[in-house]
Short mmCIF file of C-alpha atoms in Angstrom, two decimals:
data_model
loop_
_atom_site.label_atom_id
_atom_site.label_comp_id
_atom_site.label_asym_id
_atom_site.label_seq_id
_atom_site.Cartn_x
_atom_site.Cartn_y
_atom_site.Cartn_z
CA MET A 1 15.72 -8.69 50.35
CA THR A 2 16.30 -11.60 52.63
CA SER A 3 17.54 -11.66 56.22
CA THR A 4 20.99 -12.67 54.93
CA SER A 5 21.52 -9.33 53.16
CA PRO A 6 24.09 -7.02 54.71
CA PHE A 7 21.49 -4.21 54.52
CA TYR A 8 18.68 -6.18 56.14
CA GLU A 9 18.81 -5.01 59.71
CA GLU A 10 19.33 -1.34 58.81
CA THR A 11 16.53 -1.53 56.27
CA PHE A 12 14.11 -3.36 58.62
CA SER A 13 14.76 -0.76 61.32
CA ALA A 14 14.13 2.09 58.85
CA LEU A 15 10.81 0.59 57.56
CA SER A 16 9.62 0.01 61.20
CA SER A 17 10.07 3.80 61.84
CA PHE A 18 8.11 4.90 58.78
CA GLU A 19 4.45 5.95 59.11
CA LEU A 20 3.68 3.75 56.10
CA PHE A 21 4.34 0.70 58.22
CA ASN A 22 2.95 1.91 61.51
CA GLY A 23 1.21 -0.97 63.25
CA VAL A 24 2.56 -3.62 60.82
CA ASP A 25 3.91 -6.56 62.85
CA LYS A 26 7.45 -7.79 62.41
CA LYS A 27 6.44 -11.01 60.71
CA THR A 28 4.39 -9.15 58.11
CA LEU A 29 7.12 -6.55 57.63
CA ASP A 30 9.65 -9.33 57.04
CA THR A 31 7.32 -10.98 54.48
CA ILE A 32 6.88 -7.71 52.63
CA LEU A 33 10.58 -6.93 52.70
CA ASN A 34 11.38 -10.24 50.95
CA ASP A 35 9.76 -8.94 47.83
CA PHE A 36 11.77 -5.70 47.63
CA THR A 37 15.25 -5.17 46.15
CA TYR A 38 17.76 -2.81 47.76
CA ILE A 39 19.16 -0.24 45.32
CA THR A 40 21.41 2.83 45.38
CA LEU A 41 21.05 5.97 43.23
CA LYS A 42 23.66 8.57 42.72
CA LYS A 43 23.13 12.31 43.31
CA SER A 44 21.92 14.30 40.29
CA MET A 45 20.76 11.14 38.36
CA ILE A 46 17.71 11.82 36.21
CA LEU A 47 15.51 8.68 36.25
CA ASP A 48 13.61 7.44 33.24
CA ASP A 49 9.97 8.31 33.81
CA GLU A 50 9.02 4.77 32.80
CA ILE A 51 10.74 3.48 35.92
CA GLY A 52 7.85 4.87 38.00
CA MET A 53 5.47 2.86 35.78
CA LYS A 54 7.31 -0.39 36.22
CA TYR A 55 8.35 -0.25 39.88
CA LEU A 56 7.29 1.12 43.19
CA HIS A 57 10.06 2.63 45.29
CA ILE A 58 10.23 3.27 49.03
CA ILE A 59 12.98 5.81 49.84
CA LEU A 60 15.24 4.81 52.74
CA LYS A 61 17.66 7.72 52.66
CA GLY A 62 18.07 10.82 50.53
CA ARG A 63 15.58 12.96 48.54
CA LEU A 64 13.97 12.57 45.15
CA LYS A 65 12.56 15.62 43.33
CA ILE A 66 9.60 14.88 41.03
CA THR A 67 9.45 17.59 38.38
CA GLU A 68 7.62 18.46 35.19
CA VAL A 69 9.40 20.37 32.42
CA ASN A 70 7.84 22.47 29.69
CA PRO A 71 9.62 21.17 26.48
CA LYS A 72 9.12 24.54 24.73
CA ASN A 73 10.88 26.79 27.27
CA ALA A 74 12.41 24.32 29.77
CA ARG A 75 10.48 25.94 32.56
CA THR A 76 10.39 23.48 35.48
CA ILE A 77 8.02 22.93 38.34
CA THR A 78 8.47 20.59 41.30
CA LEU A 79 5.39 18.53 42.18
CA PHE A 80 6.94 16.68 45.16
CA LEU A 81 10.14 16.61 47.06
CA LEU A 82 10.18 13.10 48.45
CA LYS A 83 12.25 11.97 51.46
CA GLU A 84 12.89 8.86 53.51
CA GLY A 85 9.62 6.99 54.10
CA ASP A 86 8.02 8.36 50.90
CA VAL A 87 6.91 6.27 47.92
CA TYR A 88 7.44 6.80 44.18
CA ASP A 89 5.28 6.43 42.16
CA ILE A 90 1.73 6.34 43.56
CA PHE A 91 -0.16 7.40 40.42
CA PRO A 92 0.62 4.27 38.25
CA LEU A 93 -0.02 2.17 41.37
CA LEU A 94 -3.57 3.51 41.56
CA ASP A 95 -4.65 3.45 37.93
CA GLY A 96 -1.92 1.62 35.92
CA GLN A 97 -1.42 4.64 33.73
CA GLY A 98 1.85 6.39 33.13
CA HIS A 99 2.49 10.12 33.41
CA ILE A 100 5.47 12.15 32.17
CA THR A 101 7.65 13.45 35.01
CA GLN A 102 11.35 13.96 35.47
CA PRO A 103 12.50 12.34 38.72
CA ILE A 104 15.83 13.78 39.87
CA VAL A 105 17.94 12.34 42.68
CA VAL A 106 18.85 15.23 45.02
CA ASP A 107 21.24 13.26 47.28
CA ASP A 108 23.01 9.89 47.08
CA MET A 109 19.91 7.79 47.72
CA THR A 110 19.04 4.29 48.88
CA ALA A 111 15.64 2.76 48.26
CA LEU A 112 13.66 -0.38 48.03
CA ARG A 113 12.22 -1.39 44.67
CA VAL A 114 9.39 -3.82 43.84
CA PRO A 115 7.60 -4.46 40.57
CA MET A 116 4.39 -2.45 40.40
CA GLU A 117 2.16 -5.47 39.88
CA ARG A 118 3.57 -7.09 42.96
CA ALA A 119 3.11 -3.96 44.99
CA ARG A 120 -0.58 -4.05 44.19
CA GLU A 121 -0.71 -7.65 45.27
CA LEU A 122 1.01 -6.84 48.58
CA LEU A 123 -1.59 -4.22 49.29
CA GLU A 124 -4.35 -6.82 48.78
CA ILE A 125 -2.53 -9.45 50.78
CA HIS A 126 -1.71 -7.25 53.81
CA PRO A 127 -4.69 -5.05 54.85
CA GLU A 128 -2.64 -3.45 57.66
CA PHE A 129 -0.20 -2.18 54.99
CA ASN A 130 -3.13 -1.02 52.86
CA ARG A 131 -4.67 0.90 55.80
CA ASN A 132 -1.56 3.06 56.07
CA PHE A 133 -1.20 3.48 52.37
CA LEU A 134 -4.60 5.13 51.82
CA PRO A 135 -4.06 8.05 54.25
CA TYR A 136 -0.52 8.48 52.71
CA ILE A 137 -2.07 8.85 49.23
CA GLY A 138 -4.68 11.31 50.69
CA GLN A 139 -1.87 13.36 52.22
CA LYS A 140 -0.11 13.69 48.78
CA MET A 141 -3.30 14.68 47.13
CA ARG A 142 -4.00 17.38 49.69
CA LYS A 143 -0.43 18.72 49.10
CA LEU A 144 -1.24 19.08 45.41
CA GLU A 145 -4.52 20.83 46.22
CA ALA A 146 -2.79 23.27 48.57
CA PHE A 147 -0.13 23.95 46.03
CA SER A 148 -2.80 24.66 43.34
CA LYS A 149 -4.51 27.21 45.63
CA GLU A 150 -1.28 28.92 46.51
CA ILE A 151 -0.29 29.29 42.91
CA VAL A 152 -3.64 31.00 42.08
CA PHE A 153 -4.32 33.00 45.25
CA THR A 154 -0.95 34.15 46.69
CA ASP A 155 1.97 36.07 45.60
CA THR A 156 5.59 34.80 45.38
CA LEU A 157 6.62 36.02 48.87
CA SER A 158 3.69 34.36 50.52
CA ARG A 159 4.40 31.10 48.67
CA LEU A 160 8.03 31.21 49.66
CA ALA A 161 7.28 31.97 53.26
CA SER A 162 4.72 29.13 53.30
CA LEU A 163 7.21 26.69 51.88
CA ILE A 164 9.75 27.60 54.56
CA LEU A 165 7.21 27.46 57.29
CA LYS A 166 5.94 24.01 56.28
CA ASN A 167 9.56 22.71 56.53
CA THR A 168 10.41 24.35 59.89
CA ILE A 169 11.00 22.18 62.93
CA THR A 170 10.92 23.78 66.33
CA THR A 171 13.07 22.34 69.12
CA LYS A 172 13.84 23.37 72.70
CA ASP A 173 17.14 23.50 74.52
CA ASP A 174 17.45 25.02 78.01
CA ASP A 175 14.02 26.58 77.63
CA LYS A 176 15.14 28.29 74.43
CA GLU A 177 13.29 27.59 71.11
CA TYR A 178 15.17 26.96 67.93
CA HIS A 179 13.47 26.95 64.54
CA CYS A 180 15.44 24.89 62.03
CA VAL A 181 14.51 24.50 58.37
CA LYS A 182 14.59 20.88 57.23
CA LEU A 183 14.31 19.09 53.87
CA ILE A 184 14.73 22.25 51.82
CA ASN A 185 17.41 23.83 53.98
CA ASP A 186 20.27 23.32 51.56
CA LEU A 187 18.43 23.69 48.21
CA SER A 188 19.44 26.31 45.64
CA HIS A 189 17.23 29.32 44.97
CA GLU A 190 16.47 27.78 41.56
CA SER A 191 15.21 24.61 43.27
CA LEU A 192 13.09 26.61 45.68
CA ALA A 193 11.70 28.58 42.73
CA GLU A 194 10.69 25.32 41.02
CA MET A 195 8.75 24.39 44.20
CA ILE A 196 6.63 27.54 44.28
CA GLY A 197 6.09 28.19 40.55
CA SER A 198 8.54 31.10 40.30
CA VAL A 199 12.02 31.83 38.91
CA ARG A 200 15.47 32.01 40.58
CA SER A 201 15.87 35.74 40.41
CA VAL A 202 12.57 36.49 42.09
CA VAL A 203 13.17 33.94 44.85
CA SER A 204 16.73 35.39 45.47
CA THR A 205 15.16 38.83 45.82
CA GLN A 206 12.49 37.55 48.25
CA MET A 207 14.94 35.55 50.25
CA GLN A 208 16.97 38.72 50.78
CA HIS A 209 13.84 40.61 51.90
CA LEU A 210 13.23 37.88 54.52
CA LYS A 211 16.83 38.13 55.71
CA ASN A 212 16.70 41.95 55.82
CA ASP A 213 13.60 41.73 57.93
CA LYS A 214 15.41 39.33 60.30
CA ILE A 215 12.82 36.61 59.66
CA ILE A 216 15.30 34.05 58.39
CA ALA A 217 19.11 33.69 58.36
CA SER A 218 21.79 31.45 56.91
CA GLN A 219 23.84 29.45 59.46
CA LYS A 220 26.62 27.24 58.29
CA GLY A 221 25.03 26.86 54.87
CA SER A 222 21.54 26.07 56.19
CA LEU A 223 18.49 28.11 56.77
CA ILE A 224 17.14 29.00 60.16
CA VAL A 225 13.98 30.89 61.16
CA LYS A 226 14.72 33.78 63.52
CA ASN A 227 11.15 35.07 63.91
CA LEU A 228 8.43 32.50 63.49
CA ASP A 229 5.54 34.92 64.09
CA LYS A 230 6.66 37.26 61.35
CA LEU A 231 7.14 34.30 58.93
CA ARG A 232 3.52 33.13 59.65
CA LYS A 233 2.23 36.66 58.84
CA LYS A 234 4.08 36.50 55.50
CA CYS A 235 1.96 33.43 54.73
CA ASP A 236 -1.32 35.26 55.19
CA LEU A 237 -3.50 34.53 52.16
CA PHE A 238 -5.70 37.60 52.63
CA LYS A 239 -3.13 40.27 53.65
#
């Protein structure tokens, strides 16, 4: 993308705000941006898994769900729910090997795309970009590690409470705290089930328990947390 693109200023501003480009000077960011192509993807699109092998994507707006599906029973599990500032796909970037996933576009999405080989070259050419990339990869690996432990050691209610807690943002207004659920706030119970290794019916039951206990509530179609302390207790691994 060159500076003459109608999307350039908006895209440059977005990249500047992402942790992945923290500390990267404007000249370097402009140079990196020249190698990327601006793309749009429609909601509910299922991407060919080979796309992640050929290209690196940086999400500008929207969410991308990375799932794996059991071909025998169609059981689905969500490995990552990526948002603006996230990258797809880091695994082929690291080892050049493909892996079978089903990327699903959750919202109308905009992203930057660059051929995978060029992405590797950019990481070598720009060490300040590389410095941010390594912690980002470590963060994603730790999420997978935490997910593995939760699947083994906790029950469905604890996993659901933990998922909600991880996506809760606390804000203050006139000395009053509000706990809003972001990223997953508008997802279906089926999608939430895929994120915690469960099924829709079980998640629906547990969501109702949390509402009955006045821990969470629905407000204008979105989730809010009414009692943060009680939600934390539901996440207790050893209760």
